[in-house]
Every structure is written in structure tokens, then in C-alpha cells.
PDB file of C-alpha atoms in Angstrom:
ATOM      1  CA  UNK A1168      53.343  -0.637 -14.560  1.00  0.00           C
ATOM      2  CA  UNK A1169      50.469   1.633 -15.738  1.00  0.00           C
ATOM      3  CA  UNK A1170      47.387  -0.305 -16.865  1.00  0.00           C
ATOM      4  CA  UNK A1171      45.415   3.073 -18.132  1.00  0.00           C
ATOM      5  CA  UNK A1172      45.937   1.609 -22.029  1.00  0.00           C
ATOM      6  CA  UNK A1173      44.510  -1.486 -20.560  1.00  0.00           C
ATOM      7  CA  UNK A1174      41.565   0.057 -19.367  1.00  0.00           C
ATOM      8  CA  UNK A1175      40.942   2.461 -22.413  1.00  0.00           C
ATOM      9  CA  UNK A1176      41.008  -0.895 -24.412  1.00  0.00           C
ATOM     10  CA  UNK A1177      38.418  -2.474 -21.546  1.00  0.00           C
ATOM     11  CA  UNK A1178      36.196   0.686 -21.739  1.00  0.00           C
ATOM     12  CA  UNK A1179      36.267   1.251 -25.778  1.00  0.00           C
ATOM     13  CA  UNK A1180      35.206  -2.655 -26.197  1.00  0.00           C
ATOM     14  CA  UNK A1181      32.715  -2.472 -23.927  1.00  0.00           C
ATOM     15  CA  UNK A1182      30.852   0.447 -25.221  1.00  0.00           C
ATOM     16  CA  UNK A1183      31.475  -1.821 -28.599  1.00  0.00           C
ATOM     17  CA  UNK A1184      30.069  -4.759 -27.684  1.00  0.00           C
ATOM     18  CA  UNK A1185      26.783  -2.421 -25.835  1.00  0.00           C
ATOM     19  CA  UNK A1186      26.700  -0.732 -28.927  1.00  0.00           C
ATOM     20  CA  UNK A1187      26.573  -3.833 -31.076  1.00  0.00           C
ATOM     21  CA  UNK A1188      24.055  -5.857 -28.911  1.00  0.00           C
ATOM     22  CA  UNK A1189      21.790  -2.686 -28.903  1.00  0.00           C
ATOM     23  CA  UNK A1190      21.232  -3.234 -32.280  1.00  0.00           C
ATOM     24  CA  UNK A1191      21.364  -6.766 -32.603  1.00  0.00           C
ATOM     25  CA  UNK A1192      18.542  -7.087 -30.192  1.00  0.00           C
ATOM     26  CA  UNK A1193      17.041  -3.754 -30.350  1.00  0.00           C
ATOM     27  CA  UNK A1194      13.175  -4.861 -30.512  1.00  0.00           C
ATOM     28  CA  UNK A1195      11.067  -3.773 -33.391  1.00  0.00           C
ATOM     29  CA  UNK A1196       8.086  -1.649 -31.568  1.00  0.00           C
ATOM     30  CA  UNK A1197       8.329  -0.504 -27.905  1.00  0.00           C
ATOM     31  CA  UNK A1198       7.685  -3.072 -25.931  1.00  0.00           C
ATOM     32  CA  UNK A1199       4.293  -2.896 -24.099  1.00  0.00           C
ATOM     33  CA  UNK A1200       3.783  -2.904 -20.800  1.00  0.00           C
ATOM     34  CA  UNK A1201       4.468  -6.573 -18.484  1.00  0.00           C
ATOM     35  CA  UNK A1202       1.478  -9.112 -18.160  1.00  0.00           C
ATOM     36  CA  UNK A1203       0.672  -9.850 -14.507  1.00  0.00           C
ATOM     37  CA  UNK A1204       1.700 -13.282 -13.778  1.00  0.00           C
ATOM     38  CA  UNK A1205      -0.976 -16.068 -12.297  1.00  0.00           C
ATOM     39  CA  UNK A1206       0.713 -15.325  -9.095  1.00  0.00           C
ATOM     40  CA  UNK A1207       0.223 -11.317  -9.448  1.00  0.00           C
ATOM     41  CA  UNK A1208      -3.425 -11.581 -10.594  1.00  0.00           C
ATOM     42  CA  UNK A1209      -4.263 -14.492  -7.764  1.00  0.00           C
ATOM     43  CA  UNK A1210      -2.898 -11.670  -5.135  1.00  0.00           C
ATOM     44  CA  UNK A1211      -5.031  -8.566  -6.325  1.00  0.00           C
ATOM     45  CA  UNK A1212      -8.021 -10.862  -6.593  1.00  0.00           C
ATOM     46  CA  UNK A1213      -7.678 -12.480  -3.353  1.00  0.00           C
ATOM     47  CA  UNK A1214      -7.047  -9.571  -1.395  1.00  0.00           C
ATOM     48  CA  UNK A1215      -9.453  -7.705  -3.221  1.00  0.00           C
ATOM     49  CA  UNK A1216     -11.970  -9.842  -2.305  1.00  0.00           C
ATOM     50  CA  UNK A1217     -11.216 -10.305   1.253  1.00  0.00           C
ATOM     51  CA  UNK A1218     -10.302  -7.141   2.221  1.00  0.00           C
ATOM     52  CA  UNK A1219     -12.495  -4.369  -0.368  1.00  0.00           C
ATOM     53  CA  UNK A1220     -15.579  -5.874  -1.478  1.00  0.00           C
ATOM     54  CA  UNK A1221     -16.090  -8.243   1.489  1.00  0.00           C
ATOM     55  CA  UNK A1222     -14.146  -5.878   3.663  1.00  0.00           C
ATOM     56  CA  UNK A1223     -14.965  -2.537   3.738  1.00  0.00           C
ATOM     57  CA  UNK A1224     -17.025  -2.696   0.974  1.00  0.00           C
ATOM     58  CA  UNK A1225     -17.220  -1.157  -2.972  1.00  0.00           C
ATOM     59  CA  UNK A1226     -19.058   1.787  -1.920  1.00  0.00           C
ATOM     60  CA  UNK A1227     -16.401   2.920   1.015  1.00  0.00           C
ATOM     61  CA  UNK A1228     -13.472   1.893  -0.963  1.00  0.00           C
ATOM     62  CA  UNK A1229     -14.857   4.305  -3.716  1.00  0.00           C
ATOM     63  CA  UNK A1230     -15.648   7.045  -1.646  1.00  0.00           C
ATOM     64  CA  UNK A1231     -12.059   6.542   0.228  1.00  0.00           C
ATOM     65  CA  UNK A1232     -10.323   6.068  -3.329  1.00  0.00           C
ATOM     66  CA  UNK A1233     -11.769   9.354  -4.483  1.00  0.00           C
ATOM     67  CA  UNK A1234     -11.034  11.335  -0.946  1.00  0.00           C
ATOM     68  CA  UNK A1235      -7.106   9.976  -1.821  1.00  0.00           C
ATOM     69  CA  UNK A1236      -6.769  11.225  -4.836  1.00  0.00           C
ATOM     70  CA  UNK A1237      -8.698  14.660  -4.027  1.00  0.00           C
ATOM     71  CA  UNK A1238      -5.907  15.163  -1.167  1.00  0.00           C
ATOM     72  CA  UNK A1239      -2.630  13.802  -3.532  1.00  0.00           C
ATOM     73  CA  UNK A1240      -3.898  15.470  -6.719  1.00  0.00           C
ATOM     74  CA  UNK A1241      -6.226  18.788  -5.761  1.00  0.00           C
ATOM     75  CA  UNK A1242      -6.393  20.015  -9.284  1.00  0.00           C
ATOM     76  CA  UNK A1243      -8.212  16.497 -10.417  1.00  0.00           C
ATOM     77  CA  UNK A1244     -11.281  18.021  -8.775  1.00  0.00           C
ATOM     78  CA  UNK A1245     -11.566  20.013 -12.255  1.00  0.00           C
ATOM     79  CA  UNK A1246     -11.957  17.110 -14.335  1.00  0.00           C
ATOM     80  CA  UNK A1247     -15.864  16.289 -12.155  1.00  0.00           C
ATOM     81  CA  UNK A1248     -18.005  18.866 -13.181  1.00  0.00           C
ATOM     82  CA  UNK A1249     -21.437  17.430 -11.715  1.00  0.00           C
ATOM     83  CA  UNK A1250     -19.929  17.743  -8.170  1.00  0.00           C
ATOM     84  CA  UNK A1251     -16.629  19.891  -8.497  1.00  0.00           C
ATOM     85  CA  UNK A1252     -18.385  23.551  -7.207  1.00  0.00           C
ATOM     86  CA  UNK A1253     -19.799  21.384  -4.406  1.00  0.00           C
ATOM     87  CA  UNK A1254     -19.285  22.557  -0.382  1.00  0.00           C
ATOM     88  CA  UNK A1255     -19.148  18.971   0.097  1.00  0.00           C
ATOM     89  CA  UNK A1256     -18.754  16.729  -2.869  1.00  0.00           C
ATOM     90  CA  UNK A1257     -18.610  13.716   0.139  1.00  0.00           C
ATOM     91  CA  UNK A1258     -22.022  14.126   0.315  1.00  0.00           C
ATOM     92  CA  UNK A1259     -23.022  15.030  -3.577  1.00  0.00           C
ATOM     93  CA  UNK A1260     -25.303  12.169  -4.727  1.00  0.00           C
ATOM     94  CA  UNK A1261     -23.158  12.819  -8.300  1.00  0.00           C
ATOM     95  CA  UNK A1262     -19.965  12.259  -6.333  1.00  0.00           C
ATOM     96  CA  UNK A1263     -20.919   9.116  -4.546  1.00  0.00           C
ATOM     97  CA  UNK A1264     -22.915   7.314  -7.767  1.00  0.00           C
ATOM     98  CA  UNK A1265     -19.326   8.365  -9.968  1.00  0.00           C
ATOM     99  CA  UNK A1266     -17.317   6.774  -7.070  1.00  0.00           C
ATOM    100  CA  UNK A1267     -20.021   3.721  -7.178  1.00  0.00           C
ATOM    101  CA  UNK A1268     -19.579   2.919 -10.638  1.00  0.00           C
ATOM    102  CA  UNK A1269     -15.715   3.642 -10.668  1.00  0.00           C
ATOM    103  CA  UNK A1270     -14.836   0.983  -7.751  1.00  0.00           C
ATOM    104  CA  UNK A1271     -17.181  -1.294  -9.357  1.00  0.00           C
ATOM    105  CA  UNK A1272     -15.189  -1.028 -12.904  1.00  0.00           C
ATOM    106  CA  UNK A1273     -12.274  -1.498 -10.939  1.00  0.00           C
ATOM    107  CA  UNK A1274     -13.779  -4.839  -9.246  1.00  0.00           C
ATOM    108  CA  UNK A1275     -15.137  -6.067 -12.408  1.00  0.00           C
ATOM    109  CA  UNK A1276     -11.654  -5.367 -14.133  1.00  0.00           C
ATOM    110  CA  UNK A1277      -9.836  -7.508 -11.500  1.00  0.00           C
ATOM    111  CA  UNK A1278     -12.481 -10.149 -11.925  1.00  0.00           C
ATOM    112  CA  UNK A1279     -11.848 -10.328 -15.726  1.00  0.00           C
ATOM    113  CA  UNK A1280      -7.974 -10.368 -15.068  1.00  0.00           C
ATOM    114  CA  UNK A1281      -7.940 -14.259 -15.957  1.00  0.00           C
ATOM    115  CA  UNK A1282      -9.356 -13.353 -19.255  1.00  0.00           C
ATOM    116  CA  UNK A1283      -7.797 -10.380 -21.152  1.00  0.00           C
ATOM    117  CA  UNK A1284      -8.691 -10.763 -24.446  1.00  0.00           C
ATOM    118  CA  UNK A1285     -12.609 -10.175 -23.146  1.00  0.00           C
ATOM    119  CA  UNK A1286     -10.978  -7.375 -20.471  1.00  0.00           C
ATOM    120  CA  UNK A1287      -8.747  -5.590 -23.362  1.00  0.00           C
ATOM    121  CA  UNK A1288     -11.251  -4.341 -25.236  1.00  0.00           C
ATOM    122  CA  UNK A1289     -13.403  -2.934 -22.895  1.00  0.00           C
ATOM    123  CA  UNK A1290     -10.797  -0.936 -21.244  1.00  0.00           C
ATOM    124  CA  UNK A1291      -9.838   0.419 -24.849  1.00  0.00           C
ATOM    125  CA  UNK A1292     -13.252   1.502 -24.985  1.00  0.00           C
ATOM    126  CA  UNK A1293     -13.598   3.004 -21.340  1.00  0.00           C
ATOM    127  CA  UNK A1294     -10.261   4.626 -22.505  1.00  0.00           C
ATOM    128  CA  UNK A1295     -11.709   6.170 -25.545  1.00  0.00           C
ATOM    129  CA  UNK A1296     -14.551   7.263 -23.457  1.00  0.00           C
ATOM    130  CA  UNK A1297     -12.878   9.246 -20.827  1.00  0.00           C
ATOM    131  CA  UNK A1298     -10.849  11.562 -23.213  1.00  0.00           C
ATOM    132  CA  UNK A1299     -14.063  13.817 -23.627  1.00  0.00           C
ATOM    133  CA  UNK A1300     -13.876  14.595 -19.886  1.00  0.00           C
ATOM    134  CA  UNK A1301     -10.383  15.901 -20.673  1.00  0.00           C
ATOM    135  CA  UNK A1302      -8.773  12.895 -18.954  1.00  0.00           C
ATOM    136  CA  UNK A1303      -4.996  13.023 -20.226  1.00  0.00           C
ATOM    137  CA  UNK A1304      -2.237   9.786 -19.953  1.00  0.00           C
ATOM    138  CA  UNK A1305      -0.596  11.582 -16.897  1.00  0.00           C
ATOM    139  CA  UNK A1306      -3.908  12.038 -15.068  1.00  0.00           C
ATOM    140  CA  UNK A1307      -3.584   7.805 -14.604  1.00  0.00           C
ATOM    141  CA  UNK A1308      -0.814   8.021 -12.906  1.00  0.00           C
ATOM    142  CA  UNK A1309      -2.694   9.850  -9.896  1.00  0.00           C
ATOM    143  CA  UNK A1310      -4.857   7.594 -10.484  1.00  0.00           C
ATOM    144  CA  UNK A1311      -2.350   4.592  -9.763  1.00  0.00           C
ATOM    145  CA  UNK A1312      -0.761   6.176  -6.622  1.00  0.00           C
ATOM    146  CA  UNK A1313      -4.429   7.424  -5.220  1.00  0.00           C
ATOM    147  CA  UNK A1314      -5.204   3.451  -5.730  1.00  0.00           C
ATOM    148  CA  UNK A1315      -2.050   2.108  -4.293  1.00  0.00           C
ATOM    149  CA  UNK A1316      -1.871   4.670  -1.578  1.00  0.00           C
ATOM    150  CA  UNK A1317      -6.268   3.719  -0.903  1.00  0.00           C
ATOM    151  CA  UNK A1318      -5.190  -0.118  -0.877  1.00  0.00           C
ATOM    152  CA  UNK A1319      -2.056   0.451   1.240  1.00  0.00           C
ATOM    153  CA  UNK A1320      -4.634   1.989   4.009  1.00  0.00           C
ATOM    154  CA  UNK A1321      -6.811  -0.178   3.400  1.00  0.00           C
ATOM    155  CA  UNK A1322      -4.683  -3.645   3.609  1.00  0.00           C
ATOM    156  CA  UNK A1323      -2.282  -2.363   6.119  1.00  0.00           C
ATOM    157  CA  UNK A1324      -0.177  -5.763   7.455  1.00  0.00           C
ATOM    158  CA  UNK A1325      -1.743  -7.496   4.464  1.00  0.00           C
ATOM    159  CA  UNK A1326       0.179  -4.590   1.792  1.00  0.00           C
ATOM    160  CA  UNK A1327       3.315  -6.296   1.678  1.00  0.00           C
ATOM    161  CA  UNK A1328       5.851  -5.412  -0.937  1.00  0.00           C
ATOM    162  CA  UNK A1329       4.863  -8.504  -2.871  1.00  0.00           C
ATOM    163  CA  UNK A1330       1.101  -7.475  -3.049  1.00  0.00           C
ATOM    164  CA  UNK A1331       1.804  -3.627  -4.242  1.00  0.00           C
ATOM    165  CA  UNK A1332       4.188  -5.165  -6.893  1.00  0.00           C
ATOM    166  CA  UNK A1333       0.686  -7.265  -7.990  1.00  0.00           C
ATOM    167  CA  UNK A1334      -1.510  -4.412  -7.644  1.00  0.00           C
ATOM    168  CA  UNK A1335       0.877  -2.113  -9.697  1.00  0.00           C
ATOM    169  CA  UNK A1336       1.797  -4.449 -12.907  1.00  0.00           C
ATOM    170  CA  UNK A1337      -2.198  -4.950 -13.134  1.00  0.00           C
ATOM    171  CA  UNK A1338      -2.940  -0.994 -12.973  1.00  0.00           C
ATOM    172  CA  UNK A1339       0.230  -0.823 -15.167  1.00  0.00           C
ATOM    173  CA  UNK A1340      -1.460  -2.968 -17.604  1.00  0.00           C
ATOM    174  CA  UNK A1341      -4.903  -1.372 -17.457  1.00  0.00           C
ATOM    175  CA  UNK A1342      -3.762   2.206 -17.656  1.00  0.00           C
ATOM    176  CA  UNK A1343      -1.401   1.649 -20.766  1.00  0.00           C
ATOM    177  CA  UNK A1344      -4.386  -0.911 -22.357  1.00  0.00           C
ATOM    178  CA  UNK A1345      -6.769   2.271 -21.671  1.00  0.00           C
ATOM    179  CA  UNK A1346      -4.623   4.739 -23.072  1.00  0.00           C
ATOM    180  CA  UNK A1347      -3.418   2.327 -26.087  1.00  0.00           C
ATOM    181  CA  UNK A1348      -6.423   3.428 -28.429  1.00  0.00           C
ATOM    182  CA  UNK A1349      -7.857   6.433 -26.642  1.00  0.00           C
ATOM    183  CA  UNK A1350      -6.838  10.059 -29.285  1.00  0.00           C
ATOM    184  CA  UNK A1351      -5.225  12.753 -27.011  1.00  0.00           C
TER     185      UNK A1351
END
């Protein structure tokens, strides 16, 4: 008995009815990118807190952070004028007050993450103000996997598949909220 008509019927309707939901569901606008849920956000602040600012502190975990994405991404080191002709940015007072206030956006944005309307705006803003520097969209992805790869070190046992998950839909969120209004 040969069944190929059968499955050229099977394979034409499908394609059909994926054709036909496509467009009967097809959203409006792109959708943007997934909230973190209460779970997500209570693991990046929680081990945050523990293990970064309590931990090894904001000032290491920026000067580690930076040291990460030097080593993933060595053409980033462009983008840092004050220090980038530096021997030894590790030691550049430039480098280490830019790695200061960096972490310590990064702390306050994971603090605010139970309020994003106040959080949304200033990370449009902080978005806005980094294009100037010549800081494109793709430059936050080294961003993401210099912070994931800095936590990962950082948390070792405590970086479990269910806390990276957390750490990237929040970094998700804040990259694509500071790129949302920012003119490239």
C-alpha cells in the first residue's frame, strides 16, 4: 500500500494550518524582551547580595568584571579612552573609579528590579548616554557574557543553571530597555 499521497496531504495541511495560525496570531509589534519573574529577580538579588556586595565586594567585582571582559572582548579596550594607552589600566585611578561606578549601577539596577517603571527610565537615559562613547547594541552582549562569565567565577556551586537563567532575563531586560531609546 503506498501512503506517500497520504503524507503529501499530512505535509501540505500542515504547512496550511502554520501558515494560517501565523497570521491569525502574528503579534502586532515585535514582542519585547521577557520580564524577570518574582522568582528570577529574588535570585539575582539574593545572590547578589550575599555573594558580590557582601562577598567580595562592589569594588573587586568591578575590577574582576572589567578584567573579564578585557580578556573575552580585547578590542572593547578602545571604547575607554581615559585609561585605554595605559601599561596597566588595573592600576589607572580612571580605570578603577569607571569600574566603581559601573558595578555600583549594576547593584543599584538589581535593587530597583522590584520597581521598573522608576528603573526603566533611567536605563533609557544611561542608554542614551553611552552612545557618545561609541557604545553600539552588540557591544552589550560582551557585556552580558563578561557579567555572566564574572558571576559564574564568582558564585561557583551557588551558579546553578537556575540562577544564570535569572541573571540573564534581567541583563536581557536591561540591555534591550537601554538600547530601546538610545539613536545608533
Amino acid at each position: 500500500m503506498d501512503n506517500s499521497h497520504l503524507l503529501a496531504g499530512l505535509v501540505v495541511g500542515g504547512v496550511v494550518a502554520g501558515v494560517a495560525a501565523y497570521y491569525m496570531i502574528k503579534p502586532s509589534k515585535p514582542a519585547g524582551p521577557v520580564l524577570p519573574t518574582a522568582r528570577q529577580a529574588q535570585l539575582v538579588t539574593t545572590t547578589w547580595s550575599e555573594h558580590v556586595v557582601r562577598g567580595v565586594g562592589l569594588d573587586v567585582a568591578g575590577v574582576l568584571f572589567f578584567k573579564t571582559l578585557f580578556e573575552q572582548q580585547p578590542g572593547a579596550m578602545a571604547l575607554f579612552k581615559k585609561f585605554n594607552k595605559s601599561e596597566n589600566y588595573l592600576e589607572h585611578p580612571e580605570f578603577k573609579l569607571h569600574a566603581s561606578k559601573v558595578i555600583r549601577t549594576i547593584d543599584t539596577a538589581f535593587g530597583m528590579l522590584g520597581d521598573l517603571p522608576a528603573l526603566v527610565p533611567i536605563l533609557e537615559k544611561l542608554g542614551k548616554a553611552h552612545v557618545p562613547y561609541g557604545v553600539l547594541p552588540e557591544h552589550y552582549n560582551w557585556i552580558g557574557q563578561a557579567l555572566l562569565t564574572t558571576l559564574g567565577l564568582g558564585l561557583g556551586d551557588q551558579f546553578t543553571p537556575e540562577v544564570k537563567e535569572a541573571y540573564t532575563v534581567v541583563y536581557v531586560l536591561v540591555a534591550a530597555t537601554m538600547c530601546s531609546k538610545a539613536s545608533y
